Amino acid sequence: QVQLVEYGGGSVQAGGSLRLSCVASDTFSIYYMGWFRQAPGKEREFVGVMSWNESSVYPGDSVKGRFTFSKDNSKNTMYLEMNNLKPEDTAVYYCAASPIWEIALFSPTNYPYWGQGTQVTVSS
């Protein structure tokens, strides 16, 4: 069982930046690792993922050009650098991971491993 722990988050004004980190207890079985977010009253939304061993990046349309995905394999850690934040980015951000390579990346049901979530609040 892979455990994921998120760090970072907080409150920032529009146009500001934040960085989230996700540390995995074990990455041996992980193929994809990345981020989803969920705002109050809305469905969980795909933010983007990376293939852990190949470093390919698959960003969601709503964050392209503003969010950067990176990782440090030696630390079992993935990072989400969020720039030019907007109020609509306000949500709980969840780290997620999947051991399966052939999945629909945007569907949260395809990720068996989840972190506890961290709140990001962007004020206007």
GROMACS .gro file of N, CA and C in nm, residues 39-84:
model
  138
   39ALA      N    1  -1.311   2.168  -0.553
   39ALA     CA    2  -1.370   2.286  -0.492
   39ALA      C    3  -1.505   2.248  -0.430
   40PRO      N    4  -1.552   2.326  -0.333
   40PRO     CA    5  -1.680   2.293  -0.268
   40PRO      C    6  -1.794   2.282  -0.369
   41GLY      N    7  -1.867   2.173  -0.361
   41GLY     CA    8  -1.982   2.153  -0.448
   41GLY      C    9  -1.949   2.110  -0.589
   42LYS      N   10  -1.821   2.084  -0.615
   42LYS     CA   11  -1.781   2.044  -0.751
   42LYS      C   12  -1.715   1.907  -0.750
   43GLU      N   13  -1.707   1.847  -0.868
   43GLU     CA   14  -1.642   1.719  -0.881
   43GLU      C   15  -1.489   1.735  -0.874
   44ARG      N   16  -1.424   1.625  -0.843
   44ARG     CA   17  -1.278   1.627  -0.838
   44ARG      C   18  -1.224   1.646  -0.980
   45GLU      N   19  -1.135   1.742  -0.995
   45GLU     CA   20  -1.085   1.784  -1.126
   45GLU      C   21  -0.940   1.744  -1.147
   46PHE      N   22  -0.910   1.698  -1.267
   46PHE     CA   23  -0.773   1.661  -1.303
   46PHE      C   24  -0.688   1.786  -1.317
   47VAL      N   25  -0.575   1.792  -1.245
   47VAL     CA   26  -0.480   1.903  -1.256
   47VAL      C   27  -0.364   1.864  -1.347
   48GLY      N   28  -0.311   1.744  -1.326
   48GLY     CA   29  -0.204   1.696  -1.411
   48GLY      C   30  -0.125   1.587  -1.342
   49VAL      N   31  -0.057   1.505  -1.423
   49VAL     CA   32   0.025   1.398  -1.369
   49VAL      C   33   0.154   1.385  -1.448
   50MET      N   34   0.247   1.310  -1.389
   50MET     CA   35   0.371   1.275  -1.456
   50MET      C   36   0.386   1.124  -1.454
   51SER      N   37   0.451   1.072  -1.555
   51SER     CA   38   0.491   0.932  -1.549
   51SER      C   39   0.617   0.927  -1.465
   52TRP      N   40   0.617   0.843  -1.365
   52TRP     CA   41   0.723   0.852  -1.264
   52TRP      C   42   0.860   0.817  -1.321
   53ASN      N   43   0.871   0.718  -1.403
   53ASN     CA   44   1.002   0.676  -1.453
   53ASN      C   45   1.041   0.742  -1.586
   54GLU      N   46   0.943   0.787  -1.663
   54GLU     CA   47   0.973   0.847  -1.793
   54GLU      C   48   0.972   0.999  -1.790
   55SER      N   49   0.916   1.056  -1.683
   55SER     CA   50   0.911   1.202  -1.667
   55SER      C   51   0.822   1.273  -1.768
   56SER      N   52   0.737   1.203  -1.838
   56SER     CA   53   0.640   1.271  -1.925
   56SER      C   54   0.540   1.346  -1.838
   57VAL      N   55   0.496   1.461  -1.888
   57VAL     CA   56   0.403   1.545  -1.814
   57VAL      C   57   0.271   1.555  -1.890
   58TYR      N   58   0.161   1.544  -1.817
   58TYR     CA   59   0.028   1.551  -1.875
   58TYR      C   60  -0.054   1.653  -1.795
   59PRO      N   61  -0.048   1.782  -1.834
   59PRO     CA   62  -0.120   1.884  -1.758
   59PRO      C   63  -0.265   1.895  -1.800
   60GLY      N   64  -0.349   1.936  -1.706
   60GLY     CA   65  -0.487   1.964  -1.740
   60GLY      C   66  -0.498   2.096  -1.816
   61ASP      N   67  -0.604   2.110  -1.895
   61ASP     CA   68  -0.619   2.229  -1.979
   61ASP      C   69  -0.627   2.357  -1.896
   62SER      N   70  -0.688   2.351  -1.779
   62SER     CA   71  -0.710   2.472  -1.701
   62SER      C   72  -0.583   2.526  -1.636
   63VAL      N   73  -0.476   2.450  -1.636
   63VAL     CA   74  -0.354   2.495  -1.569
   63VAL      C   75  -0.234   2.507  -1.663
   64LYS      N   76  -0.252   2.474  -1.788
   64LYS     CA   77  -0.141   2.481  -1.882
   64LYS      C   78  -0.085   2.623  -1.889
   65GLY      N   79   0.046   2.632  -1.882
   65GLY     CA   80   0.112   2.762  -1.888
   65GLY      C   81   0.124   2.832  -1.754
   66ARG      N   82   0.055   2.781  -1.652
   66ARG     CA   83   0.062   2.844  -1.519
   66ARG      C   84   0.121   2.749  -1.414
   67PHE      N   85   0.093   2.623  -1.424
   67PHE     CA   86   0.141   2.525  -1.327
   67PHE      C   87   0.254   2.443  -1.388
   68THR      N   88   0.354   2.412  -1.306
   68THR     CA   89   0.468   2.333  -1.350
   68THR      C   90   0.479   2.209  -1.263
   69PHE      N   91   0.499   2.095  -1.329
   69PHE     CA   92   0.510   1.967  -1.261
   69PHE      C   93   0.656   1.921  -1.264
   70SER      N   94   0.704   1.876  -1.150
   70SER     CA   95   0.841   1.825  -1.144
   70SER      C   96   0.849   1.718  -1.036
   71LYS      N   97   0.962   1.650  -1.032
   71LYS     CA   98   0.978   1.545  -0.931
   71LYS      C   99   1.124   1.526  -0.898
   72ASP      N  100   1.147   1.465  -0.784
   72ASP     CA  101   1.282   1.428  -0.741
   72ASP      C  102   1.274   1.280  -0.704
   73ASN      N  103   1.320   1.196  -0.797
   73ASN     CA  104   1.309   1.052  -0.773
   73ASN      C  105   1.385   1.007  -0.648
   74SER      N  106   1.495   1.074  -0.618
   74SER     CA  107   1.576   1.034  -0.503
   74SER      C  108   1.504   1.060  -0.371
   75LYS      N  109   1.405   1.150  -0.373
   75LYS     CA  110   1.330   1.183  -0.253
   75LYS      C  111   1.186   1.130  -0.257
   76ASN      N  112   1.153   1.054  -0.362
   76ASN     CA  113   1.015   1.004  -0.378
   76ASN      C  114   0.914   1.119  -0.370
   77THR      N  115   0.949   1.231  -0.427
   77THR     CA  116   0.868   1.352  -0.410
   77THR      C  117   0.831   1.413  -0.545
   78MET      N  118   0.707   1.455  -0.556
   78MET     CA  119   0.659   1.529  -0.671
   78MET      C  120   0.621   1.669  -0.626
   79TYR      N  121   0.643   1.765  -0.716
   79TYR     CA  122   0.616   1.904  -0.684
   79TYR      C  123   0.515   1.961  -0.783
   80LEU      N  124   0.436   2.057  -0.733
   80LEU     CA  125   0.345   2.132  -0.819
   80LEU      C  126   0.371   2.279  -0.791
   81GLU      N  127   0.433   2.346  -0.887
   81GLU     CA  128   0.459   2.489  -0.877
   81GLU      C  129   0.344   2.561  -0.943
   82MET      N  130   0.272   2.641  -0.866
   82MET     CA  131   0.153   2.709  -0.917
   82MET      C  132   0.179   2.858  -0.925
   83ASN      N  133   0.176   2.913  -1.044
   83ASN     CA  134   0.201   3.055  -1.068
   83ASN      C  135   0.077   3.123  -1.124
   84ASN      N  136   0.075   3.255  -1.112
   84ASN     CA  137  -0.038   3.334  -1.163
   84ASN      C  138  -0.171   3.273  -1.116
   0.00000   0.00000   0.00000
